[in-house]
Coordinates of C-alpha atoms in Angstrom, one line a residue:
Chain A
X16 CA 0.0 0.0 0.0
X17 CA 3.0 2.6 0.6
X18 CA 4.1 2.3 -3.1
X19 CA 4.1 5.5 -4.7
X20 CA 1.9 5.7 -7.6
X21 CA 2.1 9.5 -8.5
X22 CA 5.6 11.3 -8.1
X23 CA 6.7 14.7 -9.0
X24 CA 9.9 16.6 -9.2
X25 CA 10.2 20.1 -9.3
X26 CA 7.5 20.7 -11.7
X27 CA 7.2 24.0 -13.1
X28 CA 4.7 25.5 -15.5
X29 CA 3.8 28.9 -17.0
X30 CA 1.1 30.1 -19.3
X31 CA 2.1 31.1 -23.0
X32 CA 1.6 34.3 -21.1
X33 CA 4.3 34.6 -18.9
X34 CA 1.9 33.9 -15.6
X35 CA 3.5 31.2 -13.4
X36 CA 1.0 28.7 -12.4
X37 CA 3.4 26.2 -10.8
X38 CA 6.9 26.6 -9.1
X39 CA 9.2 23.6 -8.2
X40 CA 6.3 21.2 -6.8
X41 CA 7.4 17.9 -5.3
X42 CA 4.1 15.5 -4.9
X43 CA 4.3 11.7 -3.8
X44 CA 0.5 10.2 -4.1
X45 CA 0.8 6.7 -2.2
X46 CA -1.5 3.9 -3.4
X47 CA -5.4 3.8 -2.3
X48 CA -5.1 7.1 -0.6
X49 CA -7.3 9.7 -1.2
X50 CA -5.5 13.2 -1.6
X51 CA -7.5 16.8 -1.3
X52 CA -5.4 19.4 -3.1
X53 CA -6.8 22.9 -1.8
X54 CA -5.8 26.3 -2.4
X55 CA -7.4 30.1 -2.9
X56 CA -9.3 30.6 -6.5
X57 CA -6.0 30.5 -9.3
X58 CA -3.6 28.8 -6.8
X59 CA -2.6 26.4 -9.3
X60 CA -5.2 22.8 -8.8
X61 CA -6.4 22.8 -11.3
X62 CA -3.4 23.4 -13.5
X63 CA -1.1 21.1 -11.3
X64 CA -4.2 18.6 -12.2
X65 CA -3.6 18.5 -16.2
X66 CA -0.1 17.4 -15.6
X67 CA -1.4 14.1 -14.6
X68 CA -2.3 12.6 -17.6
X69 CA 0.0 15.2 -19.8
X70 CA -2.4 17.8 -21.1
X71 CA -0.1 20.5 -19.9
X72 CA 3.0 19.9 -20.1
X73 CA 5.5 21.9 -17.9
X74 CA 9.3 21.6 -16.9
X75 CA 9.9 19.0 -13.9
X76 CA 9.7 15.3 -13.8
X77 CA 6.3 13.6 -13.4
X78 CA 6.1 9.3 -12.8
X79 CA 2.9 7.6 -12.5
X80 CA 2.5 4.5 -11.8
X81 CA 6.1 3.7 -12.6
X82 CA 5.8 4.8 -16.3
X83 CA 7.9 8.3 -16.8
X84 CA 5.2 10.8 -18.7
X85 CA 6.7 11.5 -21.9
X86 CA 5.6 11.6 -25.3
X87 CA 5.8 7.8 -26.0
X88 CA 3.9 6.8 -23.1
X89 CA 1.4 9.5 -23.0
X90 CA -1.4 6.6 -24.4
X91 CA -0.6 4.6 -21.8
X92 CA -0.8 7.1 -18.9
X93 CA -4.0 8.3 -20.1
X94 CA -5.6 4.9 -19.9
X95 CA -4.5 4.6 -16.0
X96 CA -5.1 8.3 -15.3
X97 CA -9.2 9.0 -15.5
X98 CA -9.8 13.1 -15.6
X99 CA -12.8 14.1 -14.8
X100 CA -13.6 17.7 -15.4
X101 CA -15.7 20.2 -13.5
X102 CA -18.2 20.7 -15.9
X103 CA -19.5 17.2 -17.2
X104 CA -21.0 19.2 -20.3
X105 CA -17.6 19.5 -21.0
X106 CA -17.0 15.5 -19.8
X107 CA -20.1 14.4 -21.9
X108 CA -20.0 15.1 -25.9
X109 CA -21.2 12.0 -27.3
X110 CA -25.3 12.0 -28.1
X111 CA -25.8 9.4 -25.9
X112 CA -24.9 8.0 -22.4
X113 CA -23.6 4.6 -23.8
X114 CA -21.4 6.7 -26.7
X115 CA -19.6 8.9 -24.2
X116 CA -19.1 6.0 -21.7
X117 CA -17.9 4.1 -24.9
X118 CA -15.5 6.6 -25.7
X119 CA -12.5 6.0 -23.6
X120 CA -12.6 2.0 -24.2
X121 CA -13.4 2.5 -28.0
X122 CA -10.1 4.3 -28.1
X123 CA -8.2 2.2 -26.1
X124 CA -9.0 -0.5 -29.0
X125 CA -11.2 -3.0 -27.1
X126 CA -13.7 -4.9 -29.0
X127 CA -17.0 -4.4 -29.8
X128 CA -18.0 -7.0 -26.9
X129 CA -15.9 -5.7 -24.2
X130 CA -16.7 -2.1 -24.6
X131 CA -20.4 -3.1 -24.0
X132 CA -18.7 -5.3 -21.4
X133 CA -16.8 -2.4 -20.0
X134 CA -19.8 0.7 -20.2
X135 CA -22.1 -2.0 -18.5
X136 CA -19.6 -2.0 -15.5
X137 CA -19.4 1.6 -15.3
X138 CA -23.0 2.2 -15.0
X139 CA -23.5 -0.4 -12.8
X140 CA -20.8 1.0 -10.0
X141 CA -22.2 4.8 -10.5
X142 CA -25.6 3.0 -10.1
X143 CA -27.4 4.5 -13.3
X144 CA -27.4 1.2 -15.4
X145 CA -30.8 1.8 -16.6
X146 CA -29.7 5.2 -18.0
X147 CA -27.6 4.0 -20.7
X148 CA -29.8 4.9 -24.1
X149 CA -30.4 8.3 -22.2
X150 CA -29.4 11.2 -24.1
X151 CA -26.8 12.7 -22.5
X152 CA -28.6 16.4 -22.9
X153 CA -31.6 15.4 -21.2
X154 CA -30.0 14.0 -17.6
X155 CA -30.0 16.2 -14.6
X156 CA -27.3 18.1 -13.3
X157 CA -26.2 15.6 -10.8
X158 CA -26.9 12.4 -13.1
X159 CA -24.3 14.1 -15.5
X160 CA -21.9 13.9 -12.7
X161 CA -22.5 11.0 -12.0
X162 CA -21.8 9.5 -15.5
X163 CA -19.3 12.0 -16.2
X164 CA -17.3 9.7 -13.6
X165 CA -18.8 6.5 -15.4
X166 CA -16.8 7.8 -18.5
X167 CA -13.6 7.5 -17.0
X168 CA -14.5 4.2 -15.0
X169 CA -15.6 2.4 -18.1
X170 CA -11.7 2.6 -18.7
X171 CA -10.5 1.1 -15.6
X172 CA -7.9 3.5 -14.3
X173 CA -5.9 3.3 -11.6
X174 CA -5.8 6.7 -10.2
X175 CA -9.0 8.9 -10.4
X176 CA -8.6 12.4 -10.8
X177 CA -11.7 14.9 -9.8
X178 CA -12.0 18.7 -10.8
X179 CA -14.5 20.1 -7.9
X180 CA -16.6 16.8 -8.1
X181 CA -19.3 18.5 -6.0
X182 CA -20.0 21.8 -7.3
X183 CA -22.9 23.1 -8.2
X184 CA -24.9 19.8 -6.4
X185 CA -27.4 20.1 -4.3
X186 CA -27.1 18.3 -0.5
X187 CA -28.5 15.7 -1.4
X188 CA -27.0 14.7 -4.6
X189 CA -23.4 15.8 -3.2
X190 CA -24.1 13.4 -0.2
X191 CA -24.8 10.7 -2.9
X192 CA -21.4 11.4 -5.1
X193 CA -19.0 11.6 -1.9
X194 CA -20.7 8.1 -1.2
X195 CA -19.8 7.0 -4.4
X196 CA -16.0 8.1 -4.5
X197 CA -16.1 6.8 -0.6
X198 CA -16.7 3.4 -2.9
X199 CA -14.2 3.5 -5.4
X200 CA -11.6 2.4 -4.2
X201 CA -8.5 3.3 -6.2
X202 CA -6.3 5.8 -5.9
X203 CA -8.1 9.3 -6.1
X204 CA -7.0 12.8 -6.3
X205 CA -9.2 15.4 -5.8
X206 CA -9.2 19.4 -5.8
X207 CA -11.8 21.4 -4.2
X208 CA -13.1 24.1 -2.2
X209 CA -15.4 21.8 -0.6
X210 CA -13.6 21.4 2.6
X211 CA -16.0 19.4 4.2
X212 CA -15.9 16.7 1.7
X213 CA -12.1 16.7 1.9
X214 CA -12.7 16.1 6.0
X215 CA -15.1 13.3 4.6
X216 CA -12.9 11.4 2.7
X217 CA -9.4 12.3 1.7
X218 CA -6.4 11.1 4.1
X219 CA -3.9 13.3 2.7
X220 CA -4.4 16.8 2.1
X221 CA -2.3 19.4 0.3
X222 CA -2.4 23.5 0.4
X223 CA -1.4 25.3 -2.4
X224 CA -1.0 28.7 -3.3
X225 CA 0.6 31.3 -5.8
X226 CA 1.7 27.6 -7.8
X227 CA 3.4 26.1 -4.5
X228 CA 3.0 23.7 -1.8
X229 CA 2.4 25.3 1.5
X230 CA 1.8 22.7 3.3
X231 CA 1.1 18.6 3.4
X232 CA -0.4 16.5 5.7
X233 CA -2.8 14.8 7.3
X234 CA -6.2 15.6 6.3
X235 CA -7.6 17.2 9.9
X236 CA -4.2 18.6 10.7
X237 CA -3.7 21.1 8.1
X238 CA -7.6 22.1 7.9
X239 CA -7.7 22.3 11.8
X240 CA -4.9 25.3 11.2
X241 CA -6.6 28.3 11.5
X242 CA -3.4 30.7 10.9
X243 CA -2.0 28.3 8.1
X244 CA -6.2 28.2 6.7
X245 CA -7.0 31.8 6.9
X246 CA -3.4 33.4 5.9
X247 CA -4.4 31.8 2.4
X248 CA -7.8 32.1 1.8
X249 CA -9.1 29.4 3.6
X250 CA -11.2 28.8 6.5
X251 CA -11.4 26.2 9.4
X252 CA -14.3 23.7 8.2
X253 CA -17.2 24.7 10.4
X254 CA -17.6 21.0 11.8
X255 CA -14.0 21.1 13.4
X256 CA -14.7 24.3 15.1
X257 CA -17.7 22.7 16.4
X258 CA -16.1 20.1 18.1
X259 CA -13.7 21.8 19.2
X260 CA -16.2 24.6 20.9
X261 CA -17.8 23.4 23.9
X262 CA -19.9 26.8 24.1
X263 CA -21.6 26.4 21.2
X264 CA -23.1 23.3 22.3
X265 CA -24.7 25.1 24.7
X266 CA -25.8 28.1 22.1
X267 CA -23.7 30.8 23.5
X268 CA -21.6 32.3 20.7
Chain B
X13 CA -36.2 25.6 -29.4
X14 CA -38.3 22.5 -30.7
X15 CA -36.4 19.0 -31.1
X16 CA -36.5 17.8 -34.6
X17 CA -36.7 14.6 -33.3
X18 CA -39.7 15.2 -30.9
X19 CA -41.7 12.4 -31.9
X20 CA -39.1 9.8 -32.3
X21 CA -39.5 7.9 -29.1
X22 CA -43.2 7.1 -30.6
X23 CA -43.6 3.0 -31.2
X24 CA -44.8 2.4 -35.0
X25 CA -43.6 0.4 -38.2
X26 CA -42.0 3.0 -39.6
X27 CA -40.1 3.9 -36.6
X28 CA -38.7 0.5 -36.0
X29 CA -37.1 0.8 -39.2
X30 CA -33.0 0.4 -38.8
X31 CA -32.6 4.4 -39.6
X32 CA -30.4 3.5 -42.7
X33 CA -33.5 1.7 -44.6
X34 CA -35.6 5.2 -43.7
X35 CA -32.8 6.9 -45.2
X36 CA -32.5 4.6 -48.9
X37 CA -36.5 4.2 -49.0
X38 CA -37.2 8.3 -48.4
X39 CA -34.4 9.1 -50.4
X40 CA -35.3 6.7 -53.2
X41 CA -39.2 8.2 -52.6
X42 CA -37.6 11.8 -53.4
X43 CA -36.0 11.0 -56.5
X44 CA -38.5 9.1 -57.7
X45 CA -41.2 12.1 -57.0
X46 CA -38.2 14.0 -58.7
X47 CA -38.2 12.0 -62.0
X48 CA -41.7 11.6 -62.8
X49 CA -42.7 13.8 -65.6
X50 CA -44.7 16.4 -65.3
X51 CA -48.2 15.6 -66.9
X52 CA -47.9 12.1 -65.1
X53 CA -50.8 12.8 -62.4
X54 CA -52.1 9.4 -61.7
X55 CA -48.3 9.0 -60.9
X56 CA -48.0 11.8 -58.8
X57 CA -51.7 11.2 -57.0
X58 CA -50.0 7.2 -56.6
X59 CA -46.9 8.8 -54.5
X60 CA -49.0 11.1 -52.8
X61 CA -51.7 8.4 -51.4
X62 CA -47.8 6.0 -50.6
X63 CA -46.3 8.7 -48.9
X64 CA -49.1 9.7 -46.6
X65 CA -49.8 5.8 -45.9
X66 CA -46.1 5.7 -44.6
X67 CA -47.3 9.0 -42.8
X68 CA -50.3 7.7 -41.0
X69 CA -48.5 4.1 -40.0
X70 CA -45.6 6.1 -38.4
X71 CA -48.4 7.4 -36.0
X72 CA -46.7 10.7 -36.1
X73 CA -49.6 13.3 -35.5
X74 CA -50.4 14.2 -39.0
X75 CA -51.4 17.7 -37.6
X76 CA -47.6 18.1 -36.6
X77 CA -46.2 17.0 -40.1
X78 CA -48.7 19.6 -42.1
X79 CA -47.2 22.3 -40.0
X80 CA -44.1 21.4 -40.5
X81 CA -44.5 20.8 -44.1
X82 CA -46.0 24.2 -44.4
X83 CA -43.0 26.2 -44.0
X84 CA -41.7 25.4 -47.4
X85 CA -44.4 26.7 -49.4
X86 CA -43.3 30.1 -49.0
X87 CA -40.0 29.2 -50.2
X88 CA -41.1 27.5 -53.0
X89 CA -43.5 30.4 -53.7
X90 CA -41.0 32.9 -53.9
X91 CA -38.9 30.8 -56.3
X92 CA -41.2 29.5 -58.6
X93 CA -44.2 32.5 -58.8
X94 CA -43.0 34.1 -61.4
X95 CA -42.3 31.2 -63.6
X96 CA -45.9 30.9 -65.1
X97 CA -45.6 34.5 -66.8
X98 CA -41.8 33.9 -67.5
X99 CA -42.0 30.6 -69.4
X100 CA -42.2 31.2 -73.1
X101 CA -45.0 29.0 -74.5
X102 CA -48.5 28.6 -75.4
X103 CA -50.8 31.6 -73.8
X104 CA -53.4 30.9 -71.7
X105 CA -54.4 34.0 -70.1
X106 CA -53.0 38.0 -70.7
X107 CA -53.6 41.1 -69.6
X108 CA -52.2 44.4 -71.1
X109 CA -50.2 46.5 -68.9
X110 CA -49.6 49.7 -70.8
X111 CA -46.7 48.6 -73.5
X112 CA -46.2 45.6 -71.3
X113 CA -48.1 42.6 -71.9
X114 CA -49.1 40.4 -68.6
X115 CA -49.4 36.5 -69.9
X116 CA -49.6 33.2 -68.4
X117 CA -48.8 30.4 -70.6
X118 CA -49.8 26.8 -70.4
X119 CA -46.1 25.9 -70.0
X120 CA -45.5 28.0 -67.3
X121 CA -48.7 26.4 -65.3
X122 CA -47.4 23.2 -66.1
X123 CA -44.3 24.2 -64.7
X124 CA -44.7 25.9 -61.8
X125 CA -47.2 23.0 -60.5
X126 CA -45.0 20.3 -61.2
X127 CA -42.5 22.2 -58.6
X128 CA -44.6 22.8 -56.4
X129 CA -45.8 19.3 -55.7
X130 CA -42.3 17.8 -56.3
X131 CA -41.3 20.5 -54.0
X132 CA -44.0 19.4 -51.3
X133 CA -43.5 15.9 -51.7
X134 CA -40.0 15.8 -51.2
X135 CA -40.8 17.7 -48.4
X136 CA -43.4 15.4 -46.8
X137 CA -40.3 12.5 -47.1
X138 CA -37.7 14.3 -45.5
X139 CA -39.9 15.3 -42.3
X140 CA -41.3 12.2 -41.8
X141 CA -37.5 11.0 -41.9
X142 CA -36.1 13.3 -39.2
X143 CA -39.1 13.0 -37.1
X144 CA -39.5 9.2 -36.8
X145 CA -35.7 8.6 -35.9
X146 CA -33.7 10.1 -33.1
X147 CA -31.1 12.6 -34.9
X148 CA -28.2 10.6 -33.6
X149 CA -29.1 7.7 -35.3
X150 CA -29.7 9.3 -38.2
X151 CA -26.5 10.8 -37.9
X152 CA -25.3 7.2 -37.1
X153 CA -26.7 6.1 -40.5
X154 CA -25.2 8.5 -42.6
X155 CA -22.0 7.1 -41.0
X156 CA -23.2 3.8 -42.0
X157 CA -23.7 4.8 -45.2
X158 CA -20.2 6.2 -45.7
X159 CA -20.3 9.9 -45.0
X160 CA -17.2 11.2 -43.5
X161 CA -16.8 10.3 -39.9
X162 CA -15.7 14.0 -39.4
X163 CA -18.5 15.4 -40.5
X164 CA -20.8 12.8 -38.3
X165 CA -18.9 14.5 -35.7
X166 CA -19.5 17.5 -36.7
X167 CA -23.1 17.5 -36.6
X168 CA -23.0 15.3 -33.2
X169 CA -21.2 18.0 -31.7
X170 CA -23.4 21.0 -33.2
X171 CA -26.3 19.1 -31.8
X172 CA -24.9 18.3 -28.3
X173 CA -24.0 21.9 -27.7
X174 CA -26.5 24.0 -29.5
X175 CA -29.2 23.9 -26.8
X176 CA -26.3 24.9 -23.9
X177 CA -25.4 27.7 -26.1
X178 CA -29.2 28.7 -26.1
X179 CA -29.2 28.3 -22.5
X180 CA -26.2 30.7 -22.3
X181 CA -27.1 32.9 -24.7
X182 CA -30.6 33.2 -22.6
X183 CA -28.6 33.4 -19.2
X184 CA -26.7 36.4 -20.5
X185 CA -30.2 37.8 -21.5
X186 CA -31.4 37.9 -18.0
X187 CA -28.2 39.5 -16.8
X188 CA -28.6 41.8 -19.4
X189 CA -32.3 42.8 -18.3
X190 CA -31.9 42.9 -14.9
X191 CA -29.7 45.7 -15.4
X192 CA -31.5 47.9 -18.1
X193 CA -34.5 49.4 -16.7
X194 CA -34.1 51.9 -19.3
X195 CA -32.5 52.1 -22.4
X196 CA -32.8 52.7 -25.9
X197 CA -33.6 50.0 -28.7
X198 CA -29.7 51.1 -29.8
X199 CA -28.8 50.8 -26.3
X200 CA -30.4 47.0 -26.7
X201 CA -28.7 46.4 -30.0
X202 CA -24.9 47.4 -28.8
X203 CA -25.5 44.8 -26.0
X204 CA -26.9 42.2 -28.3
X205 CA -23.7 42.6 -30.3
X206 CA -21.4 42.3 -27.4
X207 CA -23.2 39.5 -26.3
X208 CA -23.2 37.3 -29.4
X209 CA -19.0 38.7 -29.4
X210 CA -18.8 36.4 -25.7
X211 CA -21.0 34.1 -26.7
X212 CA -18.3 33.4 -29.7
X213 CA -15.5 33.5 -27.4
X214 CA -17.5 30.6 -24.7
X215 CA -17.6 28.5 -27.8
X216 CA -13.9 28.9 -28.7
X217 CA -13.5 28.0 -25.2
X218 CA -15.9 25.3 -24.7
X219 CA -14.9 23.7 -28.1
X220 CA -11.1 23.8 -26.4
X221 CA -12.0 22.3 -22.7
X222 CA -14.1 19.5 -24.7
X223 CA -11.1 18.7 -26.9
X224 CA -9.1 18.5 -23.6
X225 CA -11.7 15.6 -21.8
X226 CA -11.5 13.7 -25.3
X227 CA -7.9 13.8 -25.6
X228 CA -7.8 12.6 -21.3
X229 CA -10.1 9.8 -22.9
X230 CA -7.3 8.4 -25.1
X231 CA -8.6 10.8 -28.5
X232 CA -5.7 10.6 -31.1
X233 CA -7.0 12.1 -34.2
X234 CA -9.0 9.2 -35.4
X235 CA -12.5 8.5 -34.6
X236 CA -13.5 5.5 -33.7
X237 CA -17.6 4.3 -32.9
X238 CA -19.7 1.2 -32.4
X239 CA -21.2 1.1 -35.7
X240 CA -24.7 0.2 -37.0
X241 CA -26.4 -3.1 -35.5
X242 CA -26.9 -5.6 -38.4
X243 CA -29.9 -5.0 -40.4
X244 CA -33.2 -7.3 -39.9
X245 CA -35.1 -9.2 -42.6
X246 CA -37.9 -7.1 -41.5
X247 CA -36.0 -3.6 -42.9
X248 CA -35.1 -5.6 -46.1
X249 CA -38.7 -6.6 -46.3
X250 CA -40.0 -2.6 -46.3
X251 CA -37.2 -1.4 -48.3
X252 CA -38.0 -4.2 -51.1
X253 CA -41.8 -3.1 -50.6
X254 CA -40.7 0.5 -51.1
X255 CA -39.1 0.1 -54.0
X256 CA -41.4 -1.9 -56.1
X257 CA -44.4 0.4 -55.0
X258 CA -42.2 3.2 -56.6
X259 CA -41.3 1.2 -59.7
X260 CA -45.3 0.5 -59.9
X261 CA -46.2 4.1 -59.7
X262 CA -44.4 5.0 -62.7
X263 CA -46.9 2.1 -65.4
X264 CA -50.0 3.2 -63.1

C-alpha cells in the first residue's frame, strides 16, 4: 500500500503568457489514498491537475505509476489516469450515455463485446445502469456527474482524478457522489473548495497557493490550522470548530 | 427551441425501421417524385396516397407534419411564382399593362405545379424522416452509409452543444435585463452585439476544454464508434416493398 503511484519533481509550468501557475512542486500520491489538493481561487489545482495525464506539459519530472510521462507513453498514462472535469458538459460530448461512456474504451481498441462489457460495468458501479440509451442532454445536473465519472470508470484506471466533483450539487446529490468516490476504491486525487468533503474522505491533504506547496499533511491537521487556513484564503471547516467549541453546544456564541 | 426529433420515441412500423432503410426508402421516394414527368398525375396522386400511408402508419400526428411541411411553401412560392408568366410557350391568359403585356402560358402552369408538388413531396419524405428517428441515429446512418466520420462528428457536436449555447445565450439575456430598466432600442442592440462577441468567445473555449476531456479519454485524431447493428429481414422486407411500390407508380 506505501508504493508511490504519482511522483513529482520540481515541476514547473507557465502560461504562453508569462503567468506562473506552478513553481518547483514535489508531490508523492501513495497507493489507495485519497488526496484533497486545496488552495485560494487560481492557486494552481487545477493546473497542477492536467499534468497528470499530460495535457499541460511543464518543466519537472512527473512518474505515475512507474511509467515516466513523456511523449511515448502518454497513451498509456492516459488509460490509467481517469480526468474528470468540472463541468460534465464538457466531460459528456457524445449524443448518448452509452457513446460517451464508450469513448475511452473504443479508443483504447477494445472490442465491440468488451466495450459493451466495459460501459455495462461503469454504469452499474455509479448505479445508473438503466440510463444507458439516455441522451446525455436530457439527464440532470447531478446524473451528468454522475456518468461523467462513469466515462472515465468504463476505462478502468488506476488513479482517479476529480476537478471540484461537487460543485454546483445540491445536498443531497453531493451526499450521494461523496458516497460514491467513498466506494471507489483506487487511488483518487481530488481538488476542491469543498472542505468538508475533503474532511469526509481524503487522508492526505495538500495546500497550495501562488503555484506552490504550502503545506502537506494529514487531512484534519492542516484544515484544523486556523493561521496556516486563513493566511491563504481558507477557512477552518465549520464542523471542526464545532467540536472543538464546547460553548456552542450550549448556544452561547 | 423545438427537437427535430420530438416524436421519435413514438412505437410504429416505420419507426422501428433500422434508420439507414428510412434513409435509402425516403431518399429513393424523393427521387422518384423528382423524375416523374410532369403531366404524369395518376403518378403523382400514386406517391401522394404512398407517402401519406407511410405517414399515418408512423403514427406521427399528422397535424404536426402539415405544420411542418408548411413552411416550405413560402419558399417554394417565392422561387417558382414568377415562372408561369416567365416561361415562353402557349398563352393561356394576358392582360395588357400599358406597353407591357401580362401572360400566363400553359407551360409556365405546367411548370410551376410540377414544382410545387415535387417540392411538397420531397418535403413530406424528409420530415417524416427526421421525425421518426432520433437525430443521432440518423447521424449514425449516414455514417453507416459512408459519409465522412468528421462530419458525423461534426453534426454530433453541433447538436450536443447547440441547446447549452441557447441556455447561455438566454442566461446572459437575463443578466442583461436585470440591469436595463431603461434604455434605448440602440442601447439594446450594442448589447446584443457584445453579447453574441462572448458568446463566440464561450464556444472557442468550450470547443477547447471539450477537446481536452477527449484527448484525457485516449482521443488521437482518429475517430472510432460502435457502428450500425446488423440490419433485420424485416428492414429488407419494407425497403423491397418500397421500391417496387415506386417502380409500380411510374406504369399506373
Amino acid at each position: 500500500m506505501s508504493e508511490n503511484v504519482v511522483k513529482i519533481e520540481n515541476l514547473s509550468y507557465s502560461y504562453p503568457d508569462g503567468n506562473v501557475a506552478l513553481k518547483n512542486v514535489n508531490l508523492n500520491v501513495k497507493s489507495g489514498e485519497t488526496l484533497g489538493i486545496v488552495g485560494p481561487n487560481g492557486a494552481g489545482k487545477s493546473t497542477l491537475l492536467l499534468h497528470l495525464n499530460g495535457i499541460l506539459r511543464g518543466k519537472g519530472y512527473i512518474r505515475v505509476l512507474n511509467i515516466a510521462l513523456n511523449d511515448k507513453n502518454l497513451k498509456a498514462i492516459r488509460s490509467k489516469v481517469g480526468m474528470v472535469f468540472q463541468d460534465p458538459d464538457n466531460q459528456l460530448f457524445m449524443p448518448t450515455v452509452f457513446e460517451d461512456i464508450a469513448f475511452g474504451p473504443m479508443n483504447m481498441g477494445l472490442s465491440k463485446d468488451e466495450v459493451k462489457a466495459a460501459v455495462k460495468k461503469a454504469l452499474e458501479k455509479v448505479d445508473m445502469l438503466d440510463s444507458m440509451e439516455r441522451i446525455s442532454h436530457h439527464l440532470s445536473f447531478g446524473e451528468k456527474k454522475r456518468i461523467a465519472i462513469a466515462t472515465v470508470l468504463s476505462m478502468n484506471p488506476e488513479i482517479l482524478v476529480l476537478d471540484e466533483p461537487t460543485s454546483n450539487l445540491d445536498p443531497k446529490h453531493r451526499r450521494n457522489l461523496i458516497n460514491l468516490l467513498k466506494e471507489l476504491k483506487i487511488t483518487k486525487i481530488i481538488a476542491t473548495h469543498d472542505l468538508e468533503m475533503v474532511l469526509d474522505i481524503c487522508q492526505q491533504v495538500v495546500l497550495i497557493d501562488h503555484g506552490t506547496i504550502i503545506a502537506q499533511g494529514k487531512g484534519i491537521e492542516i484544515l484544523a490550522d486556523k493561521n496556516l487556513m486563513e493566511s491563504h484564503s481558507l477557512e477552518v471547516p465549520l464542523s471542526i470548530l464545532y467540536r472543538q467549541s464546547s460553548t456552542w453546544l450550549e448556544g452561547d456564541y | 427551441m423545438d427537437y427535430i426529433d420530438k416524436y421519435a420515441d413514438i412505437q410504429s412500423i416505420i419507426h422501428r425501421r433500422d434508420a439507414r432503410i428510412k434513409v435509402i426508402s425516403l431518399f429513393a421516394c424523393v427521387i422518384s417524385v423528382i423524375i416523374t414527368k410532369p403531366d404524369s398525375y395518376t403518378t403523382f396522386v400514386f406517391y401522394g396516397i404512398l407517402i401519406l400511408a407511410l405517414v399515418l402508419l408512423s403514427k406521427i400526428p399528422i397535424k404536426y407534419i402539415l405544420k411542418r411541411s408548411l413552411v416550405i411553401i413560402p419558399f417554394i412560392l417565392a422561387i417558382a411564382v414568377f415562372i408561369p408568366f416567365l416561361k415562353e410557350g402557349e398563352t393561356l391568359w394576358s392582360y395588357p399593362m400599358g406597353p407591357l403585356k401580362l401572360k400566363i402560358t400553359y407551360q409556365g402552369v405546367t411548370l410551376f405545379w410540377n414544382i410545387l408538388i415535387k417540392a411538397y413531396l420531397s418535403a413530406l419524405c424528409m420530415i417524416l424522416l427526421t421525425s421518426s428517428t432520433r437525430f443521432f441515429e440518423l447521424l449514425k446512418a449516414f455514417e453507416g452509409l459512408k459519409m465522412p466520420k468528421i462530419m458525423v462528428m461534426i453534426f454530433s457536436f453541433m447538436h450536443r452543444y447547440l441547446f447549452i449555447l441557447r441556455d447561455e445565450l438566454m442566461i446572459m439575456k437575463r443578466a442583461k435585463d436585470s440591469r436595463s430598466i431603461n434604455g434605448n432600442s440602440w442601447f439594446h442592440t450594442k448589447a446584443l452585439s457584445n453579447m453574441l462577441g462572448v458568446l463566440f468567445i464561450r464556444s472557442y473555449e468550450r470547443g477547447e476544454a471539450v477537446y481536452l476531456a477527449m484527448c484525457s479519454r485516449g482521443f488521437d485524431g482518429s475517430i472510432r464508434t460502435m457502428g450500425n447493428p446488423e440490419l433485420t429481414k424485416k428492414d429488407l422486407y419494407f425497403l423491397l416493398i418500397i421500391i417496387t411500390l415506386l417502380i409500380l407508380g411510374r406504369f399506373v
